[in-house]
Short mmCIF file of C-alpha atoms in Angstrom, two decimals:
data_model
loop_
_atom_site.label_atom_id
_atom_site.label_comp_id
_atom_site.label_asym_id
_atom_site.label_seq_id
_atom_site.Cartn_x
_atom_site.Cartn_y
_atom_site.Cartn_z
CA UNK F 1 149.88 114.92 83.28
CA UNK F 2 150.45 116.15 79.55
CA UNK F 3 150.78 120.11 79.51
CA UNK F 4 148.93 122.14 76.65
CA UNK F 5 149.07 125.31 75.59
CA UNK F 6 145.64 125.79 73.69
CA UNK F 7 143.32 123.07 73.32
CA UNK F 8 140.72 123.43 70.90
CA UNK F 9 137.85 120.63 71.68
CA UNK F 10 135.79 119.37 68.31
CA UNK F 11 136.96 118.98 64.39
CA UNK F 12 134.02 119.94 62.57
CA UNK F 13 133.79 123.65 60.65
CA UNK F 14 133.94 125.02 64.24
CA UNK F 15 137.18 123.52 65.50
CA UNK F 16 138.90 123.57 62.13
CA UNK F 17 137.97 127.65 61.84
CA UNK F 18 139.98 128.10 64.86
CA UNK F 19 142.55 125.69 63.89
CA UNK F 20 142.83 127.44 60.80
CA UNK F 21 143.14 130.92 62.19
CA UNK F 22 145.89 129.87 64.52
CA UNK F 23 147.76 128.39 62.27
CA UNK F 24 147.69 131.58 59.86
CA UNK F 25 149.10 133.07 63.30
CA UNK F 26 151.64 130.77 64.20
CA UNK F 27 150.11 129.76 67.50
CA UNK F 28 150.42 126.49 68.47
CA UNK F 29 147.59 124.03 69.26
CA UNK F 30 146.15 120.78 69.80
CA UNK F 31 143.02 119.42 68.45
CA UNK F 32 140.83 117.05 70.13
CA UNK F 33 137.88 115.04 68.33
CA UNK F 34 135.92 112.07 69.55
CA UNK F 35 135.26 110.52 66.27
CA UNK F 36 137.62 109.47 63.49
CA UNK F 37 137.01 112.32 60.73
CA UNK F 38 137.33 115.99 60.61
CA UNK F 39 133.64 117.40 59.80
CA UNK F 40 132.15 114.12 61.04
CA UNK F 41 128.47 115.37 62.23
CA UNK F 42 128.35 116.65 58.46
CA UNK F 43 129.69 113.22 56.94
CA UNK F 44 126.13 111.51 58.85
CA UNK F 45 123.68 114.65 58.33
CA UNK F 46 120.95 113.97 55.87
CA UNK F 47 121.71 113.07 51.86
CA UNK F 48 120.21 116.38 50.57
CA UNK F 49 121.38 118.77 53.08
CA UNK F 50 122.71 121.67 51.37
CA UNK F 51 124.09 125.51 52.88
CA UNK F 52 121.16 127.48 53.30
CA UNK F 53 123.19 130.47 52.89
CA UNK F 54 125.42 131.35 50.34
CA UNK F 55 128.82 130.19 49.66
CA UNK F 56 130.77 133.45 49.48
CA UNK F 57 129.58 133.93 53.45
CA UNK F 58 129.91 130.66 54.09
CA UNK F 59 133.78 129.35 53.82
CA UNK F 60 135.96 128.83 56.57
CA UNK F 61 139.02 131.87 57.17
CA UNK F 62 141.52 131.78 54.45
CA UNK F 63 139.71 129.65 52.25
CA UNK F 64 137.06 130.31 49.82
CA UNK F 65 135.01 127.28 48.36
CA UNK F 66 136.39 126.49 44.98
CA UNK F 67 135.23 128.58 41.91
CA UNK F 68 133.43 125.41 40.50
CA UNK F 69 130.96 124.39 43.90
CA UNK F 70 127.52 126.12 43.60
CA UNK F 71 125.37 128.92 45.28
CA UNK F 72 124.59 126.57 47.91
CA UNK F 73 127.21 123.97 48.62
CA UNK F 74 126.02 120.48 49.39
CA UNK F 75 126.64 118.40 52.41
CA UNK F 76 129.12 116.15 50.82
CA UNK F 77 130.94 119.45 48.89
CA UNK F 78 131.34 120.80 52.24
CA UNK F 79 132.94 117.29 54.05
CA UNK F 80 135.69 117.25 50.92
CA UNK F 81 136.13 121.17 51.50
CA UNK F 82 136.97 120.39 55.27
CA UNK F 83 139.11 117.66 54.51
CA UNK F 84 141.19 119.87 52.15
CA UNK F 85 141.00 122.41 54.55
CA UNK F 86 142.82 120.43 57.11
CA UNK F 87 145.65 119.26 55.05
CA UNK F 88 146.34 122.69 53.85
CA UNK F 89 146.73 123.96 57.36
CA UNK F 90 148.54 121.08 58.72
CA UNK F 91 145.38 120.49 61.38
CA UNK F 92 145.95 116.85 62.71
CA UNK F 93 143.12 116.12 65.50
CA UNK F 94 143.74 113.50 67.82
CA UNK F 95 141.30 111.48 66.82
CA UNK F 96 138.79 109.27 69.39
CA UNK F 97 139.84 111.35 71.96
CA UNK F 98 136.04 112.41 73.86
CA UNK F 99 135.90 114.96 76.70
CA UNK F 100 133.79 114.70 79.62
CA UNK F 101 134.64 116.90 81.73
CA UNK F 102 136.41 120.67 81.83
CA UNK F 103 137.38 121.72 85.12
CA UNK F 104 139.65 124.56 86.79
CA UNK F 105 142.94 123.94 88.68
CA UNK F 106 144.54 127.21 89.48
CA UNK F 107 145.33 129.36 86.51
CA UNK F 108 144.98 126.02 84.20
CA UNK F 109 142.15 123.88 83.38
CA UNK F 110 141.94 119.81 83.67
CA UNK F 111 140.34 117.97 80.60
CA UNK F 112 139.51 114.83 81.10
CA UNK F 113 138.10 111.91 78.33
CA UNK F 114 135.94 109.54 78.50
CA UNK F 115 138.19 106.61 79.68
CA UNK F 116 139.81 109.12 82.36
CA UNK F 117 142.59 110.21 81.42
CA UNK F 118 144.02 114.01 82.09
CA UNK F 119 145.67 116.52 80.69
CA UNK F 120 146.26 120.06 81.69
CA UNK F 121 145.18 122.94 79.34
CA UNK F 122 146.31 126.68 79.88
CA UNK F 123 143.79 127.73 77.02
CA UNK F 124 140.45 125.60 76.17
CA UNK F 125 138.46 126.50 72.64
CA UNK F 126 135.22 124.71 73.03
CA UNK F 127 134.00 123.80 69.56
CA UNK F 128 131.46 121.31 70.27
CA UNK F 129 128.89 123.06 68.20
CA UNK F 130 125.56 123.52 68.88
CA UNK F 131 124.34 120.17 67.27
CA UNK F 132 126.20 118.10 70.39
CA UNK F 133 123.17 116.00 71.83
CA UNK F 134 119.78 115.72 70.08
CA UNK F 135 116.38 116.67 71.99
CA UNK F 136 114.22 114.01 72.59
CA UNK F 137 111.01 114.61 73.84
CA UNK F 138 108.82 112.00 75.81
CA UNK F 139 105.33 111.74 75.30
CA UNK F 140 102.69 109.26 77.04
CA UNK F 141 102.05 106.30 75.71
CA UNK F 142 105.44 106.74 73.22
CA UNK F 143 106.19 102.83 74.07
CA UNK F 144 103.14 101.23 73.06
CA UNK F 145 103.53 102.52 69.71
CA UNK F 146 104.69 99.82 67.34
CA UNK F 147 106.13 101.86 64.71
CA UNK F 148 109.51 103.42 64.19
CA UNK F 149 110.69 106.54 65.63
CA UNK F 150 113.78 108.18 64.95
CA UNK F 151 115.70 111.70 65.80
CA UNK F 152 116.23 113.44 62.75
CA UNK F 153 120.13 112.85 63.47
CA UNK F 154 119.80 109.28 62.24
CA UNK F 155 117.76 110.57 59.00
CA UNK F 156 119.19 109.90 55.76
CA UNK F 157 117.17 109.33 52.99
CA UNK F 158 113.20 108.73 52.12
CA UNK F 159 114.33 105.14 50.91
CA UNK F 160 113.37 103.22 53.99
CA UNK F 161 110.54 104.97 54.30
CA UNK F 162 108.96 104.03 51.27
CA UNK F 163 105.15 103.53 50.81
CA UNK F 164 104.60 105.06 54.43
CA UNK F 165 102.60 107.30 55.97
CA UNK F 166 105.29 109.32 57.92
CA UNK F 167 104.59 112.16 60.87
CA UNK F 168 107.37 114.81 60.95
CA UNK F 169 107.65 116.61 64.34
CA UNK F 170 109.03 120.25 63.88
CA UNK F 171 108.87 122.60 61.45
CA UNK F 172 112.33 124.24 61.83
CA UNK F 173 114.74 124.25 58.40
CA UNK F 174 115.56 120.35 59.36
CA UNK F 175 111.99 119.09 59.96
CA UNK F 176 110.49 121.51 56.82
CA UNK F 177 113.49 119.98 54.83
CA UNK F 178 112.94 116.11 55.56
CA UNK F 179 109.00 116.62 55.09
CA UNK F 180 109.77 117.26 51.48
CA UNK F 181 112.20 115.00 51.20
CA UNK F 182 109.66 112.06 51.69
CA UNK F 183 107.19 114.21 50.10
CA UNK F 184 109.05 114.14 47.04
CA UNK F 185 109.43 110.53 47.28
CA UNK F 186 105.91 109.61 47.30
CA UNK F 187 105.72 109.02 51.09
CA UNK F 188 102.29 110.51 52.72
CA UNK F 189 103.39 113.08 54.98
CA UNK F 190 102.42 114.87 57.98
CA UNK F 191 104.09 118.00 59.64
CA UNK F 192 103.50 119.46 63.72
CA UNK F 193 103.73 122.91 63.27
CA UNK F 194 102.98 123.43 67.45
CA UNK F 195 103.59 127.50 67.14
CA UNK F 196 104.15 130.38 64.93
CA UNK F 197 106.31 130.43 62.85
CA UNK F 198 108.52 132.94 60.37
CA UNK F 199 109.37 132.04 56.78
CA UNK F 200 111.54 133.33 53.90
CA UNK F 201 112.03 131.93 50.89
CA UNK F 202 115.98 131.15 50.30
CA UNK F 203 115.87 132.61 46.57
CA UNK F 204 113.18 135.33 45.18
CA UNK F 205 113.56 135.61 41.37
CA UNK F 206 116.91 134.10 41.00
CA UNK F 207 118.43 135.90 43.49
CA UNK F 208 119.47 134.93 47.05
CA UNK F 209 116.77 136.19 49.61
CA UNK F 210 120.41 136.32 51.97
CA UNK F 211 121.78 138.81 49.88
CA UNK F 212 118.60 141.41 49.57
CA UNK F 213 118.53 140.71 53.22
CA UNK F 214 121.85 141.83 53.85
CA UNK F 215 120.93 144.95 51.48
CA UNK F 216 117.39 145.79 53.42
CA UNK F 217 119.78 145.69 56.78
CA UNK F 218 121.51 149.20 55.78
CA UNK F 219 118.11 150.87 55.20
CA UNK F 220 117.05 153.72 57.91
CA UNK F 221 114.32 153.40 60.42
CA UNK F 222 113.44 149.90 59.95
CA UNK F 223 111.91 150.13 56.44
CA UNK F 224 113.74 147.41 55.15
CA UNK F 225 111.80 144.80 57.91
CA UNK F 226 108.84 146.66 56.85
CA UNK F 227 109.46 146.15 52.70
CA UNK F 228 111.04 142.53 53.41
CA UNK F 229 107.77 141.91 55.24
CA UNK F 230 105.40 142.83 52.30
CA UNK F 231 107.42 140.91 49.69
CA UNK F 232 107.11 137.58 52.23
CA UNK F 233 102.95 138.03 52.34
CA UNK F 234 102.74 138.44 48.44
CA UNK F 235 105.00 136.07 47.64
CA UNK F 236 103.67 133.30 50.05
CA UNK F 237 99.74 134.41 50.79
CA UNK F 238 97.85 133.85 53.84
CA UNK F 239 98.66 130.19 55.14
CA UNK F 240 96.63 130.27 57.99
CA UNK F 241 94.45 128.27 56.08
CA UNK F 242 96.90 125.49 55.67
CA UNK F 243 97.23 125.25 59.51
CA UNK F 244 100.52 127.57 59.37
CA UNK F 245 100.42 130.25 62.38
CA UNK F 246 102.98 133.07 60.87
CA UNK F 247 104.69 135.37 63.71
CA UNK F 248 103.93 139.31 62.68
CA UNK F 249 107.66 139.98 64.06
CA UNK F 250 110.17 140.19 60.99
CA UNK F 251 112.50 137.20 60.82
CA UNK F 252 115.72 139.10 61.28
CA UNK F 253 114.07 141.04 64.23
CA UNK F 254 112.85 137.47 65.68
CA UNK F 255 116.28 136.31 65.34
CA UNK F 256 118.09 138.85 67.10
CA UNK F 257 115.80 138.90 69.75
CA UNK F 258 114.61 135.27 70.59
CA UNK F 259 117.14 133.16 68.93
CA UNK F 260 114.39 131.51 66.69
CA UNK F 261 115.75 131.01 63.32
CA UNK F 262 113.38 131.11 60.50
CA UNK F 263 112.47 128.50 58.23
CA UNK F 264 114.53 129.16 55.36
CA UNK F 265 112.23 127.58 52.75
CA UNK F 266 112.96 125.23 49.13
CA UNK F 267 109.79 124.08 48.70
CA UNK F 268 108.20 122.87 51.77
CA UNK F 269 105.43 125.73 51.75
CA UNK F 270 104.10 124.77 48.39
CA UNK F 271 104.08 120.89 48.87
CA UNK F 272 101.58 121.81 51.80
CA UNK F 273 99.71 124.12 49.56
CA UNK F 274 99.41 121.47 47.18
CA UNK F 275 98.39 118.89 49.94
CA UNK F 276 101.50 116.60 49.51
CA UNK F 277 102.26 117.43 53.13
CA UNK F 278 99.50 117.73 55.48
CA UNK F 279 100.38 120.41 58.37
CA UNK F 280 99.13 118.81 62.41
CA UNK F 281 98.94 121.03 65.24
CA UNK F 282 100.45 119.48 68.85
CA UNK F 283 100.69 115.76 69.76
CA UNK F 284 98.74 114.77 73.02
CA UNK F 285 99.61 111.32 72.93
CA UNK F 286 100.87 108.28 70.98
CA UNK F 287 98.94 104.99 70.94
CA UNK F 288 99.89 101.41 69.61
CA UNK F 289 98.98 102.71 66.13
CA UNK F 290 99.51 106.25 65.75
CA UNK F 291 99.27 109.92 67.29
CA UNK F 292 96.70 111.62 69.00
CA UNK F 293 96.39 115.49 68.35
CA UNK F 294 95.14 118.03 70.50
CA UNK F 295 93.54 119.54 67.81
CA UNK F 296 93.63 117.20 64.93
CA UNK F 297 92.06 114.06 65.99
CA UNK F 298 93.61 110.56 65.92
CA UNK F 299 96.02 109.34 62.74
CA UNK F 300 97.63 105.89 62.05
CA UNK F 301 101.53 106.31 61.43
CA UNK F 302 104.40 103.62 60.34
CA UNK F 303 107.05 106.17 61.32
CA UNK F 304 107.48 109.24 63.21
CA UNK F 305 110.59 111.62 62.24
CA UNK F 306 111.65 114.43 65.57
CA UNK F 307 112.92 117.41 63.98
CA UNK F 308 112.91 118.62 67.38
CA UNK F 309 116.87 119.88 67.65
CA UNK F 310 119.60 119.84 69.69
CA UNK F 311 120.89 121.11 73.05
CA UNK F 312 124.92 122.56 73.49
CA UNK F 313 124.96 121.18 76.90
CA UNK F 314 127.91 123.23 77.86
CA UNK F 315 126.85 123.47 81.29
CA UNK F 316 127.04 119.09 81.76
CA UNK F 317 130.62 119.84 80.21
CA UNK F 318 132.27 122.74 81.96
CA UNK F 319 132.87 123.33 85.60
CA UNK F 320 130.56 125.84 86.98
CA UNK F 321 129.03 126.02 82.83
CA UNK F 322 125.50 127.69 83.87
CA UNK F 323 127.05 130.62 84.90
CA UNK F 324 128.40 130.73 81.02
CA UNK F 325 125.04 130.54 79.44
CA UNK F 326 122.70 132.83 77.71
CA UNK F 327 118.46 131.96 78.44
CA UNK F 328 118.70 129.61 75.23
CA UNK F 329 121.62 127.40 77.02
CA UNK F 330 124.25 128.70 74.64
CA UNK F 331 127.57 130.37 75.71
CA UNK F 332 126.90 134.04 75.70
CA UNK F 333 130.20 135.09 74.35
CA UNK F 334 133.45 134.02 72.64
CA UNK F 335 135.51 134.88 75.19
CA UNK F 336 134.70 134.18 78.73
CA UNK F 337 136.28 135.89 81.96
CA UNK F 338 136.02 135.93 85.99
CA UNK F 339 136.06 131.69 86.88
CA UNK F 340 135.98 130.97 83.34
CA UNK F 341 139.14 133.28 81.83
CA UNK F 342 141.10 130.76 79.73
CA UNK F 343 137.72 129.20 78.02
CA UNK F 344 136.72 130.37 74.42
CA UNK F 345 133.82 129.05 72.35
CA UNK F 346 133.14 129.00 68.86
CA UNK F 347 130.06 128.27 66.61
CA UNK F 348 127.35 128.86 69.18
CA UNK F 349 125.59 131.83 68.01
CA UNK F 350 123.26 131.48 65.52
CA UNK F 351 121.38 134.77 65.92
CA UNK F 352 122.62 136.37 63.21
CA UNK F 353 121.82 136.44 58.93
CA UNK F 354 124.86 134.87 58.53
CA UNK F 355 124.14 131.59 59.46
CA UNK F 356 126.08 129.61 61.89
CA UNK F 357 129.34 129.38 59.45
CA UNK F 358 129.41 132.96 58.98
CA UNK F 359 128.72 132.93 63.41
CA UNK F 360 132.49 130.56 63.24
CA UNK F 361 134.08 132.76 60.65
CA UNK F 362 133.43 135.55 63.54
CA UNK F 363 134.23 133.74 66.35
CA UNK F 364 137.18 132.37 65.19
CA UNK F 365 138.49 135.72 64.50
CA UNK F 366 137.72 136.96 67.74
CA UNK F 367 139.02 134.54 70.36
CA UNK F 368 142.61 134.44 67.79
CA UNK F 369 142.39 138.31 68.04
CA UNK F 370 142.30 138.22 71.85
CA UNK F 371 144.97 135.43 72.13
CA UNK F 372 147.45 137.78 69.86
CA UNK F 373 147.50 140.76 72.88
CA UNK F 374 146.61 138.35 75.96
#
């Protein structure tokens, strides 16, 4: 069985943080990734998919974007950034190589692939990413219907959705996003919106809403929620009257908390003012033609879009994984001890302003900090 010092497991932004950091550090290490790219969830995410948050908090350790790539770097800027990124630090995955299964053997830990095949890790950095398997949910009478429907993973482009009346099912920054994509196209559009929600716009006169953010954070005794709160209800109105439940929590308080990111908004919030996007509360049921709503009566759909996320499913990876987990089925820290000592994860806290980049940047530095002194 082939002995390894440190593992890491995935080559997207995660696995090439680490990568990265190591190789600053001159520790050795072995990459394993189950497709045949670095970055390759990014290389199949949606055409229009840009950084929500900005790019000077949003590069990978020792490497700034380029001077030339914008505010918000685009999905396709950030697979050629990750591609240079791996030359320059020498990072050469083993590529095809999927894990099933991580499980203990003494001081060591046994990773096995798909076809069955072993090796024997001292150190494992999980770097799966949160994005690993989509959430599908099942409703009653979902087969009868005779239209398409597709998990947002397998989302592209409006194109072959054209002329359709399209129901999008979540209203997180993916589902909000892809609504206006076929909005913009011409598509007739429906959004579930099935609870409350917070929203921020990504830029208030010019200027990143991130960056004020980070600036309201240092004020005393919680007056920058408070002021951050006001700005949001001037600048977006009451849209209970669009069918839009707001959450009275602030955002940043919501995301520490609960985990709930808000909806970081381009332009989905005025297309529904507007009426280009018609917001639906909860599906009951699907028939041969369309959707029943709890709430919103019966309507006729050619295709139905789930924005409804992803699951880490650490716990269907890692021997003993539950006992990792925090309630929202992520790992709860970096660095794991007791059973687990030897197992690090990256990229799997996105409760923060930062974004889930800025979680890697982090993460990174923390797991190569503790394998410096351990």
């Amino acid at each position: 069985m082939e002995k390894i010092r440190n593992l890491i497991i995935g080559a997207g932004p995660a696995g090439l943080a680490i990568a990265g950091r190591m190789r600053n550090a001159n520790l050795e290490f072995t990459v394993f990734e189950k497709s045949q790219h670095v970055g390759n969830a990014w290389r199949n995410h949606y055409d229009r998919l840009h950084l929500h948050t900005v790019k000077q908090w949003s590069h990978l350790p020792h490497l700034p974007f380029p001077d030339d790539y914008p505010t918000y770097v685009s999905r396709q800027q950030l697979v050629d950034y990750m591609e240079t990124y791996a030359k320059l630090f020498s990072i050469n995955p083993r590529f095809g190589m999927e894990v099933s299964s991580i499980k203990k053997q003494g001081d060591h830990w046994v990773v096995t692939d798909a076809v069955g095949e072993s090796c024997l890790a001292e150190r494992v950095i999980v770097a799966t990413g949160l994005n690993s398997v989509p959430k599908i949910p099942v409703w009653s009478g979902q087969e009868r219907f005779q239209g398409a429907i597709i998990h947002s993973r397998f989302y592209k482009n409006p194109q072959p959705f054209k002329g359709q009346k399209v129901l999008v099912v979540g209203i997180g920054n993916t589902g909000a996003e892809i609504a206006l994509d076929l909005a913009e196209y011409g598509c007739e559009v429906y959004l579930v919106s099935r609870s409350e929600i917070t929203v921020v716009p990504r830029d208030l006169n010019g200027r990143p809403v991130q960056v004020t953010a980070k600036l309201l954070e240092k004020l005393p005794f919680g007056f920058g929620d408070w002021l951050g709160s006001q700005i949001r209800k001037i600048y977006f109105g009451d849209l209970s009257k669009y069918g839009l439940r707001v959450a009275r929590e602030h955002p940043a308080q919501l995301l520490r908390e609960t985990g709930k990111t808000p909806l970081i908004d381009i332009g989905t919030i005025d297309a529904i003012k507007k009426g280009r996007i018609k917001v639906v509360g909860d599906l009951d049921h699907f028939t041969e033609t369309g959707v029943q709503f709890k709430e919103n009566g019966h309507h006729q759909f050619d295709s139905v879009v789930l924005a409804t996320g992803y699951q880490a499913k650490i716990e269907e990876l890692v021997e003993r994984g539950t006992e990792l987990l925090d309630p929202y089925g992520c790992p709860k820290a970096p660095v794991a001890d007791g059973f687990h000592r030897g197992l690090f994860f990256v990229g799997f806290d996105n409760y923060k302003l930062g974004g889930i980049i800025g979680t890697i940047y982090n993460d990174s530095k923390t797991v190569v900090d503790y394998l410096l002194t351990n």
